[in-house]
Amino acid sequence: QVQLVESGGGLVQAGGSLQLSCAASELPFSNYGMGWFRQAPGKEREFVAAIDRSGTSTYYADSVKGRFTISRDNAKNTVYLRMNMLKPEDTAVYYCAAAYRGSVYSLINSYVYWGQGTQVTVSS
Protein backbone atom coordinates (compact mmCIF):
# COMPACT_ATOMS: atom_id res chain seq x y z
CA GLN A 1 0.00 0.00 0.00
CA VAL A 2 1.42 3.35 -1.08
CA GLN A 3 2.04 5.79 1.73
CA LEU A 4 3.08 9.43 1.64
CA VAL A 5 3.87 10.87 5.05
CA GLU A 6 4.44 14.59 5.49
CA SER A 7 6.35 16.15 8.36
CA GLY A 8 7.90 19.47 9.32
CA GLY A 9 4.83 21.63 9.72
CA GLY A 10 4.33 23.92 12.67
CA LEU A 11 3.85 27.45 13.91
CA VAL A 12 6.20 30.16 12.67
CA GLN A 13 6.24 33.94 12.67
CA ALA A 14 5.85 35.91 9.47
CA GLY A 15 9.17 36.16 7.69
CA GLY A 16 10.34 32.85 9.07
CA SER A 17 11.14 29.55 7.37
CA LEU A 18 10.06 25.93 7.49
CA GLN A 19 11.04 22.84 5.57
CA LEU A 20 8.44 20.18 4.89
CA SER A 21 9.37 16.62 4.08
CA CYS A 22 7.33 13.87 2.47
CA ALA A 23 8.53 10.29 2.71
CA ALA A 24 7.14 7.76 0.27
CA SER A 25 6.88 4.03 0.75
CA GLU A 26 5.68 1.14 -1.43
CA LEU A 27 6.13 3.38 -4.46
CA PRO A 28 8.75 3.33 -7.25
CA PHE A 29 9.49 6.87 -6.21
CA SER A 30 11.91 7.83 -8.98
CA ASN A 31 9.22 7.10 -11.59
CA TYR A 32 6.81 9.71 -10.26
CA GLY A 33 6.54 13.44 -10.53
CA MET A 34 5.77 14.90 -7.12
CA GLY A 35 3.84 17.92 -6.00
CA TRP A 36 2.87 20.00 -3.00
CA PHE A 37 -0.60 21.42 -2.54
CA ARG A 38 -2.21 23.35 0.28
CA GLN A 39 -5.69 23.96 1.61
CA ALA A 40 -6.68 26.82 3.86
CA PRO A 41 -9.91 26.75 5.90
CA GLY A 42 -12.92 27.37 3.71
CA LYS A 43 -10.88 27.30 0.52
CA GLU A 44 -10.21 24.77 -2.20
CA ARG A 45 -7.01 22.81 -2.34
CA GLU A 46 -4.49 24.68 -4.48
CA PHE A 47 -1.26 23.88 -6.26
CA VAL A 48 1.99 25.06 -4.68
CA ALA A 49 4.93 23.39 -6.42
CA ALA A 50 5.87 20.38 -8.53
CA ILE A 51 9.03 18.54 -9.51
CA ASP A 52 9.68 15.95 -12.19
CA ARG A 53 10.93 12.48 -11.45
CA SER A 54 14.59 13.33 -11.93
CA GLY A 55 14.47 16.60 -10.02
CA THR A 56 15.65 18.67 -12.98
CA SER A 57 12.37 20.46 -13.72
CA THR A 58 10.27 22.39 -11.23
CA TYR A 59 7.20 24.58 -11.38
CA TYR A 60 5.68 26.96 -8.83
CA ALA A 61 2.47 28.81 -8.20
CA ASP A 62 2.94 32.53 -8.66
CA SER A 63 2.08 33.13 -5.02
CA VAL A 64 5.14 31.21 -3.79
CA LYS A 65 7.64 31.76 -6.60
CA GLY A 66 10.93 33.07 -5.26
CA ARG A 67 10.08 32.06 -1.68
CA PHE A 68 9.52 28.30 -1.83
CA THR A 69 11.81 25.61 -3.25
CA ILE A 70 10.83 22.05 -4.06
CA SER A 71 13.49 19.35 -4.20
CA ARG A 72 13.74 15.59 -3.97
CA ASP A 73 16.16 12.87 -2.95
CA ASN A 74 15.34 9.72 -4.87
CA ALA A 75 17.78 7.68 -2.78
CA LYS A 76 15.69 8.54 0.29
CA ASN A 77 12.27 8.41 -1.44
CA THR A 78 11.64 11.89 -0.10
CA VAL A 79 10.44 15.19 -1.51
CA TYR A 80 10.97 18.49 0.28
CA LEU A 81 9.44 21.93 0.31
CA ARG A 82 11.62 24.69 1.67
CA MET A 83 9.50 27.70 2.58
CA ASN A 84 11.17 31.05 3.22
CA MET A 85 9.75 34.50 3.89
CA LEU A 86 6.53 32.98 5.10
CA LYS A 87 3.38 35.11 5.18
CA PRO A 88 0.16 34.71 7.17
CA GLU A 89 -1.61 33.86 3.91
CA ASP A 90 0.60 30.76 3.61
CA THR A 91 -1.28 29.27 6.56
CA ALA A 92 -2.84 25.99 5.42
CA VAL A 93 -2.64 22.25 5.57
CA TYR A 94 0.09 21.20 3.16
CA TYR A 95 -0.20 17.95 1.23
CA CYS A 96 2.32 16.10 -0.87
CA ALA A 97 1.17 14.02 -3.80
CA ALA A 98 2.53 11.64 -6.42
CA ALA A 99 1.53 12.24 -10.02
CA TYR A 100 0.41 9.60 -12.47
CA ARG A 101 3.59 10.04 -14.54
CA GLY A 102 7.10 11.46 -14.18
CA SER A 103 6.72 15.00 -15.43
CA VAL A 104 5.73 18.29 -13.78
CA TYR A 105 2.01 18.81 -13.23
CA SER A 106 -0.02 21.59 -11.62
CA LEU A 107 -3.51 20.15 -12.01
CA ILE A 108 -4.85 18.35 -8.99
CA ASN A 109 -6.34 15.62 -11.18
CA SER A 110 -2.85 14.64 -12.33
CA TYR A 111 -2.07 13.26 -8.88
CA VAL A 112 -3.02 9.78 -7.81
CA TYR A 113 -1.53 9.35 -4.33
CA TRP A 114 -1.87 11.81 -1.45
CA GLY A 115 -0.45 12.22 2.01
CA GLN A 116 -2.50 13.06 5.08
CA GLY A 117 -1.24 16.64 5.29
CA THR A 118 0.73 18.73 7.76
CA GLN A 119 -0.42 22.01 9.29
CA VAL A 120 1.56 25.18 8.67
CA THR A 121 0.51 28.25 10.64
CA VAL A 122 2.15 31.62 10.08
CA SER A 123 1.48 34.27 12.70
CA SER A 124 1.60 37.98 11.93
XYZ file of C-alpha atoms in Angstrom:
124
model
C 0.000 0.000 0.000
C 1.421 3.347 -1.083
C 2.045 5.789 1.734
C 3.083 9.432 1.637
C 3.869 10.871 5.053
C 4.440 14.590 5.490
C 6.352 16.153 8.360
C 7.897 19.471 9.322
C 4.834 21.630 9.723
C 4.328 23.920 12.674
C 3.851 27.454 13.911
C 6.203 30.159 12.667
C 6.238 33.938 12.669
C 5.851 35.910 9.472
C 9.175 36.165 7.687
C 10.342 32.852 9.066
C 11.140 29.554 7.369
C 10.065 25.930 7.492
C 11.036 22.838 5.573
C 8.440 20.181 4.889
C 9.371 16.617 4.078
C 7.328 13.872 2.472
C 8.531 10.288 2.709
C 7.138 7.755 0.271
C 6.877 4.031 0.746
C 5.675 1.138 -1.431
C 6.132 3.381 -4.459
C 8.753 3.331 -7.248
C 9.492 6.873 -6.214
C 11.909 7.826 -8.983
C 9.222 7.104 -11.592
C 6.812 9.707 -10.259
C 6.544 13.440 -10.534
C 5.769 14.900 -7.125
C 3.841 17.920 -5.997
C 2.867 19.998 -3.002
C -0.602 21.424 -2.539
C -2.213 23.354 0.278
C -5.688 23.958 1.608
C -6.683 26.824 3.857
C -9.909 26.752 5.904
C -12.920 27.373 3.707
C -10.878 27.296 0.516
C -10.206 24.772 -2.197
C -7.008 22.813 -2.338
C -4.487 24.678 -4.479
C -1.264 23.882 -6.261
C 1.986 25.057 -4.679
C 4.930 23.390 -6.423
C 5.874 20.381 -8.526
C 9.026 18.544 -9.510
C 9.681 15.952 -12.190
C 10.930 12.483 -11.454
C 14.590 13.327 -11.935
C 14.475 16.604 -10.022
C 15.646 18.673 -12.983
C 12.371 20.460 -13.725
C 10.272 22.386 -11.233
C 7.196 24.578 -11.382
C 5.679 26.957 -8.834
C 2.473 28.805 -8.197
C 2.945 32.531 -8.664
C 2.078 33.130 -5.015
C 5.144 31.205 -3.793
C 7.635 31.757 -6.595
C 10.932 33.066 -5.258
C 10.075 32.062 -1.678
C 9.516 28.298 -1.833
C 11.810 25.607 -3.248
C 10.830 22.051 -4.057
C 13.486 19.352 -4.205
C 13.736 15.587 -3.967
C 16.157 12.866 -2.947
C 15.340 9.720 -4.866
C 17.777 7.684 -2.779
C 15.690 8.541 0.288
C 12.272 8.407 -1.437
C 11.642 11.893 -0.097
C 10.436 15.185 -1.511
C 10.974 18.493 0.279
C 9.435 21.931 0.310
C 11.619 24.686 1.669
C 9.497 27.700 2.579
C 11.165 31.046 3.220
C 9.750 34.502 3.894
C 6.527 32.984 5.097
C 3.380 35.108 5.180
C 0.163 34.705 7.173
C -1.614 33.857 3.914
C 0.598 30.761 3.613
C -1.283 29.271 6.564
C -2.839 25.992 5.422
C -2.639 22.253 5.567
C 0.091 21.201 3.160
C -0.200 17.950 1.228
C 2.317 16.099 -0.870
C 1.172 14.022 -3.798
C 2.527 11.645 -6.418
C 1.532 12.244 -10.021
C 0.407 9.595 -12.468
C 3.593 10.045 -14.535
C 7.105 11.464 -14.177
C 6.724 15.003 -15.428
C 5.726 18.286 -13.779
C 2.007 18.815 -13.227
C -0.020 21.592 -11.618
C -3.511 20.149 -12.010
C -4.854 18.348 -8.993
C -6.343 15.620 -11.183
C -2.853 14.639 -12.327
C -2.068 13.263 -8.877
C -3.022 9.779 -7.808
C -1.531 9.355 -4.332
C -1.865 11.806 -1.450
C -0.449 12.222 2.011
C -2.496 13.058 5.080
C -1.241 16.636 5.292
C 0.730 18.731 7.758
C -0.419 22.011 9.286
C 1.557 25.181 8.671
C 0.514 28.250 10.639
C 2.151 31.623 10.084
C 1.476 34.272 12.705
C 1.600 37.980 11.934
